[in-house]
């Protein structure tokens, strides 16, 4: 039976519309198809052409493509600078970062200049346009970020490799199993690197908190969902994680549901990387407050958790000796030196024998911080960096130590109620760096003879498995 002509005409019109959209996505600028560009690169191009940045990624590509086609018809389109080749001079699966006029960083020793370089034409310097809740990690001395929440509400699902200030390249990640796909966008998750793999757990997704575990293979540039044995931790966001002796530990966080009170977690789980199994870790007596605002790392077979107190009036550092006999017990580390003030949504990362803490949102009052502290493991002492090293206040940001610098990315600002003085002279760029070799209160490495203190002791998660 023949369809009405009007219906067929609608189908043809729709097909033609889809063809036009497809053609727009295939438009190239400087030899790079728009659909292969990162969102950051699209935003820079749009800003230079006067295209509003309030579009979704798809709308932004279409707007740029139409503008490019119009320029070509008018004969005013810029000439192609150079061609970008996949896997050229970057990590596996990346697009060569030298193309399109976006240079890569120079020698590793120039990391401070690379990440703090001035860029007067930076079109992403508006703090209101930065991601919140992304995570950063280092693989083969390169800095990467994953996920985050964009200002317009987009849950980011891409991995970016950073090669300098505001210079990032999106990895062209694929799904190891096309039927499973890649992880949905999220923020407030955790990311840990083990050998050549990145493990991402939980976070806040578009439809609520998550408790899924994904693995990204840097060498193959592919995502796979981890099908683990055992009961995983409850869905959560704002938790913390670290790896010690073949086990990924997850602690704290909270489950946030619309119209309901959030549920804070102070439980500890271990994921056995070899056995691919989740195990609840049983501990006795007191434990860190948990919920949001916690950070975790490991050193010498000991887990360390930094968390606000139950009253949120101070920060407390807890430790858990994994090699202890019998049931494990959390212990408070004595307060020595100057501890960080009460905060949440801060950055915590290792730098040699130091644990670096930066920024965050002030608890129990309005305010955002840009200060930096260090905990020195060999002496169990805290110290605050000289205030001259303070950055612009930010929270919900990401950060890692790379080549002697603390590189900070994205985050949310509070420009109306600064908590630590005037920051008008501070760089508010999406990416800033602090010279740790200059400003860190303690030496990077442990004294000679203490080398064993940096080696994790043996730990059997099955021996401490909870019920």
CSV table of C-alpha atoms in Angstrom, one decimal:
chain,number,residue,atom,x,y,z
A,1,UNK,CA,0.0,0.0,0.0
A,2,UNK,CA,1.4,3.4,-1.0
A,3,UNK,CA,1.9,6.1,1.7
A,4,UNK,CA,0.4,9.5,1.3
A,5,UNK,CA,2.7,11.9,-0.7
A,6,UNK,CA,2.8,14.3,2.2
A,7,UNK,CA,4.3,11.6,4.5
A,8,UNK,CA,6.9,10.6,1.9
A,9,UNK,CA,7.8,14.3,1.4
A,10,UNK,CA,8.3,14.6,5.1
A,11,UNK,CA,10.6,11.6,5.1
A,12,UNK,CA,12.6,13.0,2.2
A,13,UNK,CA,12.9,16.4,4.0
A,14,UNK,CA,14.0,14.7,7.2
A,15,UNK,CA,16.6,12.6,5.3
A,16,UNK,CA,17.9,15.8,3.6
A,17,UNK,CA,18.1,17.5,7.0
A,18,UNK,CA,20.1,14.6,8.4
A,19,UNK,CA,22.4,14.7,5.4
A,20,UNK,CA,23.0,18.4,6.0
A,21,UNK,CA,23.8,17.8,9.6
A,22,UNK,CA,26.2,15.0,8.7
A,23,UNK,CA,27.9,17.3,6.2
A,24,UNK,CA,28.3,20.0,8.9
A,25,UNK,CA,30.0,17.5,11.3
A,26,UNK,CA,32.5,16.6,8.5
A,27,UNK,CA,33.6,20.2,8.0
A,28,UNK,CA,37.3,20.6,8.7
A,29,UNK,CA,39.2,23.5,10.2
A,30,UNK,CA,43.0,23.4,9.9
A,31,UNK,CA,42.6,19.9,8.5
A,32,UNK,CA,40.7,18.6,11.5
A,33,UNK,CA,37.0,17.5,11.3
A,34,UNK,CA,34.9,19.2,13.9
A,35,UNK,CA,33.6,16.0,15.4
A,36,UNK,CA,37.2,15.0,16.3
A,37,UNK,CA,37.9,18.2,18.2
A,38,UNK,CA,37.6,18.4,22.0
A,39,UNK,CA,35.0,20.6,23.5
A,40,UNK,CA,37.7,23.0,24.7
A,41,UNK,CA,39.0,23.4,21.1
A,42,UNK,CA,35.5,24.0,19.8
A,43,UNK,CA,34.9,26.6,22.5
A,44,UNK,CA,38.1,28.4,21.5
A,45,UNK,CA,37.2,28.5,17.8
A,46,UNK,CA,33.7,29.6,18.6
A,47,UNK,CA,34.9,32.5,20.8
A,48,UNK,CA,37.3,33.7,18.1
A,49,UNK,CA,34.4,33.8,15.7
A,50,UNK,CA,32.0,35.5,18.0
A,51,UNK,CA,29.7,32.4,18.3
A,52,UNK,CA,28.0,32.2,21.7
A,53,UNK,CA,29.3,29.5,24.0
A,54,UNK,CA,25.9,28.7,25.5
A,55,UNK,CA,25.3,25.9,23.0
A,56,UNK,CA,25.5,22.1,23.6
A,57,UNK,CA,28.5,20.4,22.0
A,58,UNK,CA,26.4,19.3,19.0
A,59,UNK,CA,24.9,22.8,18.5
A,60,UNK,CA,28.4,24.3,18.9
A,61,UNK,CA,29.7,22.1,16.1
A,62,UNK,CA,26.8,23.0,13.8
A,63,UNK,CA,27.2,26.7,14.5
A,64,UNK,CA,30.9,26.6,13.8
A,65,UNK,CA,30.4,24.5,10.6
A,66,UNK,CA,27.8,26.9,9.3
A,67,UNK,CA,30.1,29.8,10.0
A,68,UNK,CA,33.0,28.1,8.3
A,69,UNK,CA,30.9,27.3,5.2
A,70,UNK,CA,29.7,30.9,5.0
A,71,UNK,CA,33.3,32.1,5.2
A,72,UNK,CA,34.4,29.7,2.4
A,73,UNK,CA,31.6,30.9,0.2
A,74,UNK,CA,32.6,34.5,0.9
A,75,UNK,CA,36.3,33.6,0.3
A,76,UNK,CA,37.3,34.8,3.8
A,77,UNK,CA,38.0,31.4,5.5
A,78,UNK,CA,41.6,31.2,7.0
A,79,UNK,CA,44.1,29.0,5.2
A,80,UNK,CA,44.9,25.6,6.6
A,81,UNK,CA,47.9,25.8,8.9
A,82,UNK,CA,48.9,22.2,9.3
A,83,UNK,CA,47.4,18.7,9.3
A,84,UNK,CA,46.7,16.8,12.5
A,85,UNK,CA,47.4,13.1,12.5
A,86,UNK,CA,46.1,10.6,14.9
A,87,UNK,CA,48.7,9.0,17.3
A,88,UNK,CA,51.2,11.7,16.2
A,89,UNK,CA,53.5,12.7,19.0
A,90,UNK,CA,51.0,12.0,21.8
A,91,UNK,CA,49.6,9.2,23.9
A,92,UNK,CA,48.0,6.3,22.1
A,93,UNK,CA,44.7,7.2,20.6
A,94,UNK,CA,45.2,10.9,20.9
A,95,UNK,CA,45.1,13.5,18.2
A,96,UNK,CA,48.6,15.1,17.8
A,97,UNK,CA,48.5,18.2,20.0
A,98,UNK,CA,50.7,20.3,17.7
A,99,UNK,CA,48.0,20.7,15.1
A,100,UNK,CA,45.6,23.5,14.6
A,101,UNK,CA,48.0,26.0,16.2
A,102,UNK,CA,47.8,24.5,19.7
A,103,UNK,CA,51.5,23.7,20.6
A,104,UNK,CA,52.4,20.9,23.0
A,105,UNK,CA,54.6,21.6,26.0
A,106,UNK,CA,58.4,21.6,25.6
A,107,UNK,CA,60.8,19.6,27.7
A,108,UNK,CA,59.5,18.2,31.0
A,109,UNK,CA,61.6,20.7,33.0
A,110,UNK,CA,59.6,23.5,31.6
A,111,UNK,CA,56.4,22.4,33.2
A,112,UNK,CA,56.0,25.6,35.3
A,113,UNK,CA,56.3,27.7,32.2
A,114,UNK,CA,54.0,25.4,30.2
A,115,UNK,CA,51.2,25.3,32.8
A,116,UNK,CA,51.5,28.9,34.0
A,117,UNK,CA,52.1,30.5,30.5
A,118,UNK,CA,50.3,33.7,29.8
A,119,UNK,CA,47.5,33.5,27.2
A,120,UNK,CA,45.8,36.8,26.8
A,121,UNK,CA,43.5,35.4,24.1
A,122,UNK,CA,42.4,32.4,26.2
A,123,UNK,CA,38.7,32.0,25.5
A,124,UNK,CA,38.2,29.6,28.4
A,125,UNK,CA,39.5,32.0,31.2
A,126,UNK,CA,36.0,32.7,32.5
A,127,UNK,CA,35.8,30.8,35.8
A,128,UNK,CA,32.1,30.3,35.3
A,129,UNK,CA,32.9,28.0,32.3
A,130,UNK,CA,35.0,25.5,34.2
A,131,UNK,CA,34.2,21.9,35.1
A,132,UNK,CA,33.4,20.8,38.6
A,133,UNK,CA,34.2,17.3,40.1
A,134,UNK,CA,36.6,16.1,37.4
A,135,UNK,CA,39.5,13.9,38.4
A,136,UNK,CA,43.1,14.1,37.3
A,137,UNK,CA,45.8,11.5,37.0
A,138,UNK,CA,49.3,11.0,35.8
A,139,UNK,CA,50.4,8.2,33.3
A,140,UNK,CA,53.9,8.1,31.9
A,141,UNK,CA,54.6,11.6,33.2
A,142,UNK,CA,51.6,13.0,31.3
A,143,UNK,CA,48.6,14.7,33.0
A,144,UNK,CA,45.1,13.6,32.2
A,145,UNK,CA,41.6,14.5,33.4
A,146,UNK,CA,38.4,12.5,33.2
A,147,UNK,CA,34.7,13.5,33.6
A,148,UNK,CA,33.3,16.5,35.4
A,149,UNK,CA,30.1,18.6,35.4
A,150,UNK,CA,29.9,21.4,32.8
A,151,UNK,CA,28.2,24.7,33.7
A,152,UNK,CA,25.3,24.0,31.4
A,153,UNK,CA,24.7,20.7,33.2
A,154,UNK,CA,26.5,18.3,30.8
A,155,UNK,CA,28.0,15.2,32.4
A,156,UNK,CA,31.4,15.0,30.7
A,157,UNK,CA,32.5,11.5,29.6
A,158,UNK,CA,35.9,12.2,27.9
A,159,UNK,CA,39.5,11.9,28.8
A,160,UNK,CA,41.8,14.9,28.1
A,161,UNK,CA,45.6,14.9,28.0
A,162,UNK,CA,47.0,18.3,29.1
A,163,UNK,CA,50.3,19.5,27.6
A,164,UNK,CA,50.3,23.1,28.9
A,165,UNK,CA,48.1,25.9,30.1
A,166,UNK,CA,44.7,25.5,28.5
A,167,UNK,CA,46.2,23.1,26.0
A,168,UNK,CA,44.3,19.8,26.1
A,169,UNK,CA,43.7,17.0,23.6
A,170,UNK,CA,40.8,14.6,23.8
A,171,UNK,CA,41.7,11.0,23.6
A,172,UNK,CA,39.7,9.2,21.0
A,173,UNK,CA,38.6,6.4,23.3
A,174,UNK,CA,36.6,3.5,22.1
A,175,UNK,CA,34.6,0.8,23.7
A,176,UNK,CA,36.3,-2.6,24.0
A,177,UNK,CA,32.8,-4.1,23.7
A,178,UNK,CA,30.5,-2.0,21.5
A,179,UNK,CA,27.5,-3.6,23.1
A,180,UNK,CA,28.6,-2.2,26.5
A,181,UNK,CA,29.9,1.1,25.3
A,182,UNK,CA,31.8,3.6,27.4
A,183,UNK,CA,31.0,4.9,30.9
A,184,UNK,CA,28.3,7.5,31.2
A,185,UNK,CA,29.4,11.0,32.1
A,186,UNK,CA,29.9,11.7,35.8
A,187,UNK,CA,31.4,13.9,38.4
A,188,UNK,CA,32.5,13.4,42.0
A,189,UNK,CA,33.9,10.0,41.1
A,190,UNK,CA,37.3,8.5,41.9
A,191,UNK,CA,40.1,7.6,39.4
A,192,UNK,CA,43.3,5.6,40.2
A,193,UNK,CA,46.0,4.5,37.8
A,194,UNK,CA,47.5,1.0,38.1
A,195,UNK,CA,50.3,0.2,35.6
A,196,UNK,CA,48.7,1.1,32.2
A,197,UNK,CA,45.1,1.1,33.4
A,198,UNK,CA,42.8,3.7,34.8
A,199,UNK,CA,40.0,2.6,37.2
A,200,UNK,CA,37.0,4.8,37.6
A,201,UNK,CA,34.4,4.1,40.3
A,202,UNK,CA,31.1,5.7,41.2
A,203,UNK,CA,30.2,9.4,41.1
A,204,UNK,CA,27.2,11.4,40.4
A,205,UNK,CA,25.6,10.5,37.0
A,206,UNK,CA,22.7,12.1,35.1
A,207,UNK,CA,20.2,9.8,36.9
A,208,UNK,CA,21.7,9.6,40.3
A,209,UNK,CA,24.7,8.3,42.1
A,210,UNK,CA,26.6,5.3,40.6
A,211,UNK,CA,28.5,2.3,41.9
A,212,UNK,CA,29.9,1.0,38.6
A,213,UNK,CA,33.5,0.2,38.0
A,214,UNK,CA,35.2,0.9,34.7
A,215,UNK,CA,38.7,0.3,33.4
A,216,UNK,CA,40.4,2.4,30.7
A,217,UNK,CA,43.5,0.9,29.0
A,218,UNK,CA,45.9,3.7,28.1
A,219,UNK,CA,47.8,1.6,25.6
A,220,UNK,CA,44.7,0.4,23.7
A,221,UNK,CA,42.8,3.6,24.4
A,222,UNK,CA,39.7,1.5,25.2
A,223,UNK,CA,37.1,1.4,27.9
A,224,UNK,CA,35.7,-1.8,29.5
A,225,UNK,CA,33.2,-2.3,32.3
A,226,UNK,CA,34.6,-4.4,35.1
A,227,UNK,CA,32.5,-7.4,35.8
A,228,UNK,CA,33.6,-8.0,39.4
A,229,UNK,CA,32.7,-10.7,41.9
A,230,UNK,CA,31.3,-9.8,45.3
A,231,UNK,CA,29.0,-7.0,46.4
A,232,UNK,CA,30.3,-3.5,45.3
A,233,UNK,CA,30.0,-0.5,47.6
A,234,UNK,CA,26.7,1.3,47.6
A,235,UNK,CA,26.2,4.0,45.0
A,236,UNK,CA,28.0,7.2,46.1
A,237,UNK,CA,29.7,10.4,45.1
A,238,UNK,CA,32.4,12.5,46.8
A,239,UNK,CA,34.2,9.4,48.1
A,240,UNK,CA,37.9,8.8,48.0
A,241,UNK,CA,40.1,6.0,46.7
A,242,UNK,CA,43.7,4.8,46.5
A,243,UNK,CA,45.7,1.7,45.6
A,244,UNK,CA,47.9,-0.3,47.9
A,245,UNK,CA,49.5,-3.7,47.2
A,246,UNK,CA,47.1,-4.8,44.5
A,247,UNK,CA,44.0,-3.6,46.2
A,248,UNK,CA,42.0,-0.5,45.3
A,249,UNK,CA,40.4,0.9,48.5
A,250,UNK,CA,37.2,3.0,48.5
A,251,UNK,CA,36.1,5.0,51.5
A,252,UNK,CA,33.4,7.5,52.4
A,253,UNK,CA,31.2,9.5,50.1
A,254,UNK,CA,27.5,10.0,50.1
A,255,UNK,CA,24.4,9.1,48.1
A,256,UNK,CA,22.4,12.1,47.0
A,257,UNK,CA,18.9,11.5,45.7
A,258,UNK,CA,16.4,14.2,44.6
A,259,UNK,CA,13.8,15.1,47.3
A,260,UNK,CA,15.6,12.9,49.9
A,261,UNK,CA,18.2,13.5,52.6
A,262,UNK,CA,21.7,12.5,51.5
A,263,UNK,CA,23.1,9.3,53.0
A,264,UNK,CA,26.7,9.6,54.3
A,265,UNK,CA,29.0,6.5,54.1
A,266,UNK,CA,31.9,5.8,56.3
A,267,UNK,CA,32.6,2.2,55.2
A,268,UNK,CA,35.7,0.8,53.7
A,269,UNK,CA,35.8,-1.5,50.7
A,270,UNK,CA,38.7,-3.1,48.8
A,271,UNK,CA,38.7,-4.2,45.2
A,272,UNK,CA,41.2,-7.0,44.6
A,273,UNK,CA,42.7,-6.1,41.3
A,274,UNK,CA,44.0,-9.7,40.6
A,275,UNK,CA,41.0,-11.6,41.7
A,276,UNK,CA,38.6,-9.0,40.3
A,277,UNK,CA,36.5,-9.1,43.5
A,278,UNK,CA,34.9,-6.5,45.8
A,279,UNK,CA,35.4,-7.1,49.6
A,280,UNK,CA,34.0,-5.1,52.5
A,281,UNK,CA,36.9,-4.4,54.9
A,282,UNK,CA,35.9,-4.7,58.6
A,283,UNK,CA,37.4,-2.3,61.1
A,284,UNK,CA,36.9,-1.9,64.8
A,285,UNK,CA,35.9,1.0,67.1
A,286,UNK,CA,36.0,4.5,65.7
A,287,UNK,CA,36.5,5.5,62.1
A,288,UNK,CA,36.7,8.7,60.1
A,289,UNK,CA,33.5,10.7,59.7
A,290,UNK,CA,33.2,9.8,56.0
A,291,UNK,CA,30.6,11.5,53.8
A,292,UNK,CA,32.0,14.2,51.6
A,293,UNK,CA,35.2,16.1,52.2
A,294,UNK,CA,37.5,13.1,52.6
A,295,UNK,CA,40.7,12.2,50.9
A,296,UNK,CA,42.7,9.0,51.0
A,297,UNK,CA,46.2,7.8,50.2
A,298,UNK,CA,48.6,5.0,51.2
A,299,UNK,CA,52.2,4.9,52.3
A,300,UNK,CA,54.3,2.0,53.8
A,301,UNK,CA,51.3,-0.3,54.1
A,302,UNK,CA,49.2,2.3,55.9
A,303,UNK,CA,46.0,3.9,54.7
A,304,UNK,CA,45.6,7.6,55.5
A,305,UNK,CA,42.3,9.4,55.4
A,306,UNK,CA,41.9,13.1,55.9
A,307,UNK,CA,38.4,14.0,56.9
A,308,UNK,CA,36.4,16.7,58.7
A,309,UNK,CA,35.5,15.9,62.3
A,310,UNK,CA,32.0,15.0,63.3
A,311,UNK,CA,31.4,18.7,64.3
A,312,UNK,CA,33.1,19.9,61.1
A,313,UNK,CA,35.2,22.3,63.3
A,314,UNK,CA,38.6,20.7,62.4
A,315,UNK,CA,40.3,18.3,60.0
A,316,UNK,CA,41.5,15.0,61.3
A,317,UNK,CA,44.0,12.7,59.8
A,318,UNK,CA,43.4,9.0,60.4
A,319,UNK,CA,45.6,6.0,59.6
A,320,UNK,CA,44.9,2.3,59.2
A,321,UNK,CA,47.8,-0.2,59.5
A,322,UNK,CA,47.1,-2.8,56.9
A,323,UNK,CA,49.7,-5.3,58.2
A,324,UNK,CA,48.2,-5.3,61.7
A,325,UNK,CA,47.3,-8.7,63.2
A,326,UNK,CA,43.6,-9.3,64.0
A,327,UNK,CA,40.9,-6.8,63.2
A,328,UNK,CA,42.0,-3.5,61.7
A,329,UNK,CA,41.6,-0.3,63.7
A,330,UNK,CA,41.5,3.3,62.6
A,331,UNK,CA,43.8,5.6,64.7
A,332,UNK,CA,44.0,9.4,64.7
A,333,UNK,CA,47.4,10.8,63.8
A,334,UNK,CA,48.7,13.2,66.4
A,335,UNK,CA,48.3,16.9,65.4
A,336,UNK,CA,51.9,18.1,64.7
A,337,UNK,CA,52.4,21.3,62.8
A,338,UNK,CA,49.8,23.4,61.0
A,339,UNK,CA,46.9,21.3,59.7
A,340,UNK,CA,44.5,22.5,57.0
A,341,UNK,CA,41.5,24.4,58.2
A,342,UNK,CA,38.1,22.7,57.9
A,343,UNK,CA,37.2,22.3,54.2
A,344,UNK,CA,35.6,20.1,51.6
A,345,UNK,CA,35.9,19.7,47.8
A,346,UNK,CA,39.7,20.1,47.9
A,347,UNK,CA,42.6,18.6,46.0
A,348,UNK,CA,44.9,16.0,47.7
A,349,UNK,CA,47.8,14.4,45.8
A,350,UNK,CA,51.1,12.7,46.5
A,351,UNK,CA,54.5,14.4,45.9
A,352,UNK,CA,57.3,12.1,46.9
A,353,UNK,CA,57.2,11.7,50.7
A,354,UNK,CA,54.5,14.4,51.0
A,355,UNK,CA,50.8,14.6,50.8
A,356,UNK,CA,49.7,17.9,49.3
A,357,UNK,CA,46.3,19.5,50.1
A,358,UNK,CA,45.1,22.5,48.2
A,359,UNK,CA,42.0,24.8,48.2
A,360,UNK,CA,38.5,23.7,48.8
A,361,UNK,CA,35.2,25.1,50.2
A,362,UNK,CA,35.1,26.4,53.8
A,363,UNK,CA,32.9,24.3,56.0
A,364,UNK,CA,30.1,25.9,58.1
A,365,UNK,CA,30.5,29.3,56.5
A,366,UNK,CA,30.8,30.9,53.1
A,367,UNK,CA,34.2,31.0,51.5
A,368,UNK,CA,36.6,29.4,49.1
A,369,UNK,CA,40.3,28.7,49.7
A,370,UNK,CA,43.5,28.9,47.6
A,371,UNK,CA,46.0,27.8,50.2
A,372,UNK,CA,48.3,24.7,50.2
A,373,UNK,CA,49.4,22.4,52.9
A,374,UNK,CA,51.7,19.4,53.0
A,375,UNK,CA,51.8,16.3,55.3
A,376,UNK,CA,55.4,14.9,55.5
A,377,UNK,CA,55.2,11.1,56.0
A,378,UNK,CA,58.7,10.5,57.5
A,379,UNK,CA,58.1,13.0,60.3
A,380,UNK,CA,54.2,12.9,60.5
A,381,UNK,CA,54.2,16.7,60.4
A,382,UNK,CA,52.0,19.2,58.7
A,383,UNK,CA,53.1,22.5,57.2
A,384,UNK,CA,51.4,25.4,55.4
A,385,UNK,CA,53.0,26.8,52.2
A,386,UNK,CA,54.0,30.4,52.3
A,387,UNK,CA,50.9,32.5,51.5
A,388,UNK,CA,52.8,34.0,48.5
A,389,UNK,CA,52.2,30.6,46.8
A,390,UNK,CA,48.4,30.8,47.2
A,391,UNK,CA,46.3,30.6,44.0
A,392,UNK,CA,42.9,32.0,43.2
A,393,UNK,CA,40.4,30.4,45.5
A,394,UNK,CA,38.7,27.3,43.9
A,395,UNK,CA,36.9,24.1,45.0
A,396,UNK,CA,35.7,21.0,43.2
A,397,UNK,CA,38.8,21.2,41.1
A,398,UNK,CA,41.3,18.5,40.1
A,399,UNK,CA,45.1,18.4,40.6
A,400,UNK,CA,48.2,16.3,40.4
A,401,UNK,CA,51.9,16.6,41.0
A,402,UNK,CA,53.8,16.6,37.7
A,403,UNK,CA,57.6,17.3,37.3
A,404,UNK,CA,57.9,19.2,40.6
A,405,UNK,CA,54.7,21.2,40.1
A,406,UNK,CA,51.2,21.0,41.5
A,407,UNK,CA,49.0,21.4,38.4
A,408,UNK,CA,45.4,22.5,39.2
A,409,UNK,CA,42.6,22.3,36.7
A,410,UNK,CA,39.1,23.7,36.6
A,411,UNK,CA,37.0,24.1,39.7
A,412,UNK,CA,34.3,26.5,40.9
A,413,UNK,CA,35.0,30.0,42.2
A,414,UNK,CA,33.3,32.2,44.7
A,415,UNK,CA,34.1,35.6,43.4
A,416,UNK,CA,31.7,37.4,45.7
A,417,UNK,CA,32.8,36.1,49.1
A,418,UNK,CA,36.6,35.4,49.0
A,419,UNK,CA,37.6,33.8,52.2
A,420,UNK,CA,41.4,34.5,52.1
A,421,UNK,CA,41.8,38.0,50.9
A,422,UNK,CA,41.9,39.8,47.6
A,423,UNK,CA,42.9,37.5,44.7
A,424,UNK,CA,42.8,40.1,42.0
A,425,UNK,CA,46.5,39.5,41.2
A,426,UNK,CA,46.1,35.7,40.9
A,427,UNK,CA,45.8,33.7,37.7
A,428,UNK,CA,42.2,32.6,37.3
A,429,UNK,CA,42.9,30.4,34.3
A,430,UNK,CA,41.5,26.9,33.8
A,431,UNK,CA,45.0,25.6,34.6
A,432,UNK,CA,47.5,26.9,37.1
A,433,UNK,CA,50.6,25.5,38.7
A,434,UNK,CA,52.5,25.8,42.0
A,435,UNK,CA,56.2,25.1,42.1
A,436,UNK,CA,56.4,22.4,44.8
A,437,UNK,CA,60.2,22.4,44.7
A,438,UNK,CA,60.2,26.0,45.7
A,439,UNK,CA,57.2,26.2,48.1
A,440,UNK,CA,56.9,22.8,49.7
A,441,UNK,CA,57.6,23.0,53.4
A,442,UNK,CA,59.4,19.6,53.4
A,443,UNK,CA,61.9,17.8,51.2
A,444,UNK,CA,60.4,15.7,48.4
A,445,UNK,CA,62.1,12.5,49.3
A,446,UNK,CA,62.5,10.6,52.5
A,447,UNK,CA,66.0,10.7,54.2
A,448,UNK,CA,68.4,8.0,53.1
A,449,UNK,CA,67.9,4.8,55.0
A,450,UNK,CA,64.1,5.3,55.0
A,451,UNK,CA,63.6,4.0,51.5
A,452,UNK,CA,61.6,1.0,52.8
A,453,UNK,CA,59.1,3.4,54.3
A,454,UNK,CA,57.8,4.0,50.8
A,455,UNK,CA,57.1,0.4,50.0
A,456,UNK,CA,53.6,-1.0,50.9
A,457,UNK,CA,53.6,-4.0,53.2
A,458,UNK,CA,51.7,-7.2,52.3
A,459,UNK,CA,48.0,-7.1,52.8
A,460,UNK,CA,45.4,-9.9,52.3
A,461,UNK,CA,41.9,-8.3,51.9
A,462,UNK,CA,40.3,-11.7,52.5
A,463,UNK,CA,41.7,-11.9,56.0
A,464,UNK,CA,39.8,-8.7,57.0
A,465,UNK,CA,36.7,-9.3,55.0
A,466,UNK,CA,33.5,-8.0,56.7
A,467,UNK,CA,30.2,-9.8,56.8
